[in-house]
Short mmCIF file of C-alpha atoms and ligand atoms in Angstrom, two decimals:
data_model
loop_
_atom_site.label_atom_id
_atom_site.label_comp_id
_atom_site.label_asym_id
_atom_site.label_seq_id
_atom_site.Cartn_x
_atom_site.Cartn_y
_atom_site.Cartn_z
CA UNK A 12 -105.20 97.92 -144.35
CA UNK A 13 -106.83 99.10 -147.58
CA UNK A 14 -109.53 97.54 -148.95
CA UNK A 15 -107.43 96.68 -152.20
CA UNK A 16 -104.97 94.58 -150.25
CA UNK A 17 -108.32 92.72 -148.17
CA UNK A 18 -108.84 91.76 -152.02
CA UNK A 19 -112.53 92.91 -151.48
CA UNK A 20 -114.45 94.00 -154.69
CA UNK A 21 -116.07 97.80 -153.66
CA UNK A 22 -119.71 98.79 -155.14
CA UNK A 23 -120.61 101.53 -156.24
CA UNK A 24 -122.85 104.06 -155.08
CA UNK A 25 -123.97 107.17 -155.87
CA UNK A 26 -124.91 110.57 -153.45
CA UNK A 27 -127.22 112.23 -155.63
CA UNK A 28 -125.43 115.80 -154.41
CA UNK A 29 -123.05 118.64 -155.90
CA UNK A 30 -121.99 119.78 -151.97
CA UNK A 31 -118.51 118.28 -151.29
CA UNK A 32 -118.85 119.02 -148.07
CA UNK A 33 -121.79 116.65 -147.54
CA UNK A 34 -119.45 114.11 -149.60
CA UNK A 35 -116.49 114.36 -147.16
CA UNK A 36 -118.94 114.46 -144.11
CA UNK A 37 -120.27 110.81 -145.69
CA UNK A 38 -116.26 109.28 -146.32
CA UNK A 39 -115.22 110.00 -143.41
CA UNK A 40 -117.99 108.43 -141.59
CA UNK A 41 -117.90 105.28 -143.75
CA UNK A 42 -113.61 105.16 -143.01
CA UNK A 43 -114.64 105.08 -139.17
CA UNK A 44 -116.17 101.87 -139.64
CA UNK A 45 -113.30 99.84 -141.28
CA UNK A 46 -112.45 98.30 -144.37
CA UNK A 47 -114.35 94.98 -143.38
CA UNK A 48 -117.34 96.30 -142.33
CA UNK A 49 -118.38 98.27 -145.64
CA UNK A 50 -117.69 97.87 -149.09
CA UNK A 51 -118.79 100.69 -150.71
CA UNK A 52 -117.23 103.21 -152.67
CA UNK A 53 -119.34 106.75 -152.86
CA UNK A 54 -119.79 108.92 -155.85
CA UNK A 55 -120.89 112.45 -156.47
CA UNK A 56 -123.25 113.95 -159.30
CA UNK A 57 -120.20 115.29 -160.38
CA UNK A 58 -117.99 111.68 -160.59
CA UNK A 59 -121.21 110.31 -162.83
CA UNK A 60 -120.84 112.95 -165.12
CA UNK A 61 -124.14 114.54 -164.27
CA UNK A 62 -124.34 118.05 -164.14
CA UNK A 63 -127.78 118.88 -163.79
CA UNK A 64 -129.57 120.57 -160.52
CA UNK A 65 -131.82 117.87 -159.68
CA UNK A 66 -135.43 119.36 -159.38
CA UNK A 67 -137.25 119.17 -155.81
CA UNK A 68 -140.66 120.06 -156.25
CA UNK A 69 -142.56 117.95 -153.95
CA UNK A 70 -144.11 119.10 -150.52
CA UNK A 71 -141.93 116.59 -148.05
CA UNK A 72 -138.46 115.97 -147.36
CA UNK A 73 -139.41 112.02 -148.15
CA UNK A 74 -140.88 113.18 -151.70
CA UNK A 75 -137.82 115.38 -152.86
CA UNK A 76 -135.05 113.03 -151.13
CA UNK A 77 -136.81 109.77 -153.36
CA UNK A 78 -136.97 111.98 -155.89
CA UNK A 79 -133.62 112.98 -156.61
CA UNK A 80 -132.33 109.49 -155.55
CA UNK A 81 -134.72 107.89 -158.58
CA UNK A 82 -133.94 110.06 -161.40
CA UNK A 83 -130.44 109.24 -160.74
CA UNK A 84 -131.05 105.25 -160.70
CA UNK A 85 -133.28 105.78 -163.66
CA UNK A 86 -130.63 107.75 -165.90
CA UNK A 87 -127.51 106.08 -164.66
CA UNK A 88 -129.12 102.61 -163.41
CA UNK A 89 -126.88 102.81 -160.55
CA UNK A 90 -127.57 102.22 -156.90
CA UNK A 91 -128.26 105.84 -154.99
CA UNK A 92 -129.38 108.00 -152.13
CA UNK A 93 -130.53 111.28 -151.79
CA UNK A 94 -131.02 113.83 -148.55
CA UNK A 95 -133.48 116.63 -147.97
CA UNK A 96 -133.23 118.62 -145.16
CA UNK A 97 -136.11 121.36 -143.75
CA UNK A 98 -135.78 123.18 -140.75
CA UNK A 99 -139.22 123.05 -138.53
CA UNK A 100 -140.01 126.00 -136.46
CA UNK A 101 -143.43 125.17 -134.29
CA UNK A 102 -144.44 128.81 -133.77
CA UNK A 103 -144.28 128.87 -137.38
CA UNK A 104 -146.60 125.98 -138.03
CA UNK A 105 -142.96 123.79 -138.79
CA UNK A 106 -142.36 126.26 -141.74
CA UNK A 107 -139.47 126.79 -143.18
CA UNK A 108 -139.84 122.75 -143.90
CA UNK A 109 -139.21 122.03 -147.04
CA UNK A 110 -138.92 125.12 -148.31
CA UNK A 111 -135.69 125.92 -146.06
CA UNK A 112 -133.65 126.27 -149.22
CA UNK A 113 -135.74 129.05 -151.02
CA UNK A 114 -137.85 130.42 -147.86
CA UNK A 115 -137.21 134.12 -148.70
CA UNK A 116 -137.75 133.37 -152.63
CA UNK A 117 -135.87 131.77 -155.47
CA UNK A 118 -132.26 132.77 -155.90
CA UNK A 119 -132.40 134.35 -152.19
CA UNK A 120 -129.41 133.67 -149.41
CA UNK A 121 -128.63 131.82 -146.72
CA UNK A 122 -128.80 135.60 -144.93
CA UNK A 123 -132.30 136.63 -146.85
CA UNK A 124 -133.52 133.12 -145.22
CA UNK A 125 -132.21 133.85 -141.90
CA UNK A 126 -133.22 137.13 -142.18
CA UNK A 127 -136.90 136.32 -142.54
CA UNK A 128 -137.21 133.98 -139.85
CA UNK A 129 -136.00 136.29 -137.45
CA UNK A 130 -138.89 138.56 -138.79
CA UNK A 131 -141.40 136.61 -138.26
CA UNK A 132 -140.23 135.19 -135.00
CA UNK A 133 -139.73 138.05 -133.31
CA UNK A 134 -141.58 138.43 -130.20
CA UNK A 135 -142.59 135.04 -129.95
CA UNK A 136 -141.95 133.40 -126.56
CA UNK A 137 -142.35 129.56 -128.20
CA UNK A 138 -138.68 129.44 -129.88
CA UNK A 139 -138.66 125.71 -130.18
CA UNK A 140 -137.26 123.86 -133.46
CA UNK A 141 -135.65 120.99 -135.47
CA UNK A 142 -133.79 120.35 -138.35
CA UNK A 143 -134.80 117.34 -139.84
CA UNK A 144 -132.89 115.27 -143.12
CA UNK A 145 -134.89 112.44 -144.55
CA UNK A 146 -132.55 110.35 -146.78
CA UNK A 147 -133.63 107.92 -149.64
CA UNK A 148 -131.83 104.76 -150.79
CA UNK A 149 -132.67 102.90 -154.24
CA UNK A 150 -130.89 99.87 -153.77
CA UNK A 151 -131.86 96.89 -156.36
CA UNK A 152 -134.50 99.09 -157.67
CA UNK A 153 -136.43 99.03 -153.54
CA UNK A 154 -137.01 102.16 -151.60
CA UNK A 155 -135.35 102.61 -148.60
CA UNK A 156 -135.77 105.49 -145.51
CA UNK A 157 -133.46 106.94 -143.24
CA UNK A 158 -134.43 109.49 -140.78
CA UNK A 159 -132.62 111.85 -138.47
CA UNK A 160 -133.25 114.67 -136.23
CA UNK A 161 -131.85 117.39 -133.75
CA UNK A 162 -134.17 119.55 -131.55
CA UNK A 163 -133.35 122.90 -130.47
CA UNK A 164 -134.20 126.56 -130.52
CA UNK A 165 -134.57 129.68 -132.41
CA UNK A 166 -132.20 132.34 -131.28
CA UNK A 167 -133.36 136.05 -130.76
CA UNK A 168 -130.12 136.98 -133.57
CA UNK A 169 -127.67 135.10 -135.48
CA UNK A 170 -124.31 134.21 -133.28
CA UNK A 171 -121.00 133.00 -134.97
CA UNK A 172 -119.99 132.53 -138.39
CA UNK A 173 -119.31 128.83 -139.10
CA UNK A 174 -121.31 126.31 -140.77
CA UNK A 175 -124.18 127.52 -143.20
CA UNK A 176 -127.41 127.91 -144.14
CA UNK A 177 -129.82 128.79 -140.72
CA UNK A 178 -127.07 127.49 -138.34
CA UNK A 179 -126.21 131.05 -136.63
CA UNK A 180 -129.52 131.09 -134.98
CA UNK A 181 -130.49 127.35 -134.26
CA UNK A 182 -129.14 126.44 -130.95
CA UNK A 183 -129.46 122.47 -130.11
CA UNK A 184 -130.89 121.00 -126.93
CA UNK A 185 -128.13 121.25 -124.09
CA UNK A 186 -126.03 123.73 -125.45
CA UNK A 187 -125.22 127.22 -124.73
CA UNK A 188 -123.56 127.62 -128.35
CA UNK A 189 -125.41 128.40 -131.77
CA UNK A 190 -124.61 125.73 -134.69
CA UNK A 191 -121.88 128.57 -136.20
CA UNK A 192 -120.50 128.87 -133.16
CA UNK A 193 -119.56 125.12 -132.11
CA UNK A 194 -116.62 123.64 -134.13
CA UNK A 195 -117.95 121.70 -137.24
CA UNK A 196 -116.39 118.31 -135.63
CA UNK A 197 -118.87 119.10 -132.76
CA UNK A 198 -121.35 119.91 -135.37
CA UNK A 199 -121.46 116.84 -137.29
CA UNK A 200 -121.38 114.93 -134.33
CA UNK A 201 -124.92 115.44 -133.05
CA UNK A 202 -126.52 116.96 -136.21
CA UNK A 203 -129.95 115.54 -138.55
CA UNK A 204 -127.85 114.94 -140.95
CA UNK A 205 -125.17 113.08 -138.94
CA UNK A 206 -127.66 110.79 -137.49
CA UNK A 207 -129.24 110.52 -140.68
CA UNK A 208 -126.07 109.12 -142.48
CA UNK A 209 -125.47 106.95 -139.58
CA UNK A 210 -128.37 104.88 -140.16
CA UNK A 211 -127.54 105.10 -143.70
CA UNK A 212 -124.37 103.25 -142.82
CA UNK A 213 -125.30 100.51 -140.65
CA UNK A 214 -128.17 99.32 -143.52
CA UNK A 215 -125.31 99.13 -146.08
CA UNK A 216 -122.64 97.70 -143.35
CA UNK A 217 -125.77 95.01 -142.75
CA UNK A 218 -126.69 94.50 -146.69
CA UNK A 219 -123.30 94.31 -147.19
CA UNK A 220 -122.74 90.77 -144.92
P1 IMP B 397 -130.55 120.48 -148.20
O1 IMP B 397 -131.76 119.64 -148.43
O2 IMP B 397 -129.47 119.78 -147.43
O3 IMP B 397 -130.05 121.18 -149.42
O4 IMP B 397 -131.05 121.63 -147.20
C1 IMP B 397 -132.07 122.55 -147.54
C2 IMP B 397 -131.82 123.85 -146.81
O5 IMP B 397 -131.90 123.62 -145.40
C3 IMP B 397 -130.44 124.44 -147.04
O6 IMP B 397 -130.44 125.30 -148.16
C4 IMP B 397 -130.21 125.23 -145.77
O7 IMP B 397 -130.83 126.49 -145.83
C5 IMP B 397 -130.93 124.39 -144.73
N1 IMP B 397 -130.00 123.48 -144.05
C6 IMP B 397 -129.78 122.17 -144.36
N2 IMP B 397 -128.87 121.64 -143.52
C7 IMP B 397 -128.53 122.64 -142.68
C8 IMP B 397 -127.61 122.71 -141.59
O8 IMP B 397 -126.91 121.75 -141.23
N3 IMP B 397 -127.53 123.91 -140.97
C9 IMP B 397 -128.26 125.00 -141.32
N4 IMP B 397 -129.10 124.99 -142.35
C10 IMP B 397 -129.24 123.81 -143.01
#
């Protein structure tokens, strides 16, 4: 039953992102749960009408993701939430971090990034990793947290060519498949961001009633 027929007034919430796949990744999940359990409809940058890049200049995933979510609820005075996502490589001290997006330089690739882990990772024995999305809610004008995480490892060379960013050479714990290898359903099963969202959406099923 749709929520129009429940007679159940939706609110209105913003993802302070431009990537529709992040968007669909975020319905779909919300849909699982059932009209009665949340009330929330989800829009884009783009559905507000704002075009803009939001800026992410701060030094943790918690800064940029709070960031982002405020200068929307500031501009649009509209509840929001924003992600950040860094991929932490121990050998490398947990760099990329929160530079993951622009590790090999502004304007560089997803390849250039993957390409310069690999560099510096190679011959190192201690391949051990995590991606890691922090997500931040403004809700009522208060600050709210979400965390998730998935450990794994740095491959020796990039295998398969789904998904995006450094997923060809981050294999997760228990599996014998790189992240571009697995099907994206598999994927965004078990993933940061996945588990992430998923706290995201039992705060608003519980603030909701
Ligand atoms: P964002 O904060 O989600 O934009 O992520 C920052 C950067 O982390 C992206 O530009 C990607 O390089 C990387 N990244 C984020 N999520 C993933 C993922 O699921 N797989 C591989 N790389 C990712």
């Amino acid at each position: 039953m749709e929520n129009d027929e429940l007679n159940i007034s939706m609110m209105k919430l913003v993802f302070a992102t431009h990537n529709e796949h992040k968007l669909k990744e975020l319905r779909s999940k919300l849909s699982q749960l059932g009209p009665d359990r949340v009330h929330w409809e989800i829009f884009s940058l783009d559905d507000i009408g704002c075009t803009e890049e939001i800026p992410e200049p701060h030094e943790t995933l918690q800064e940029n993701a709070m960031a982002k979510a405020r200068y929307v609820w500031e501009r649009y005075s509209l509840p929001c939430f924003a992600d950040d996502t860094g991929l932490e490589i121990d050998a490398l001290d947990g760099r990329p971090g929160v530079y993951s997006a622009r590790y090999a330089g502004e304007g560089c690739s997803f390849a250039d990034n993957v390409l310069k882990v690999l560099k510096e990772m190679k011959g190192e024995h201690r391949r051990s990793a995590r991606f890691r999305t922090v997500i931040a809610l403004i809700l009522e004008g208060e600050g709210h947290y979400f965390e998730g995480q998935v450990e794994g490892s740095i491959l020796e060379e990039g295998r398969g060519d789904g998904g995006f960013g450094y997923d060809p050479v981050f294999m997760p714990e228990g599996y014998a498949l790189s992240f571009a290898e697995m099907p994206l359903s598999e994927k965004n099963r078990i993933s940061h961001r996945a588990r992430a969202v998923e706290q995201l959406i039992e705060f608003l099923a519980m603030v909701d009633g």
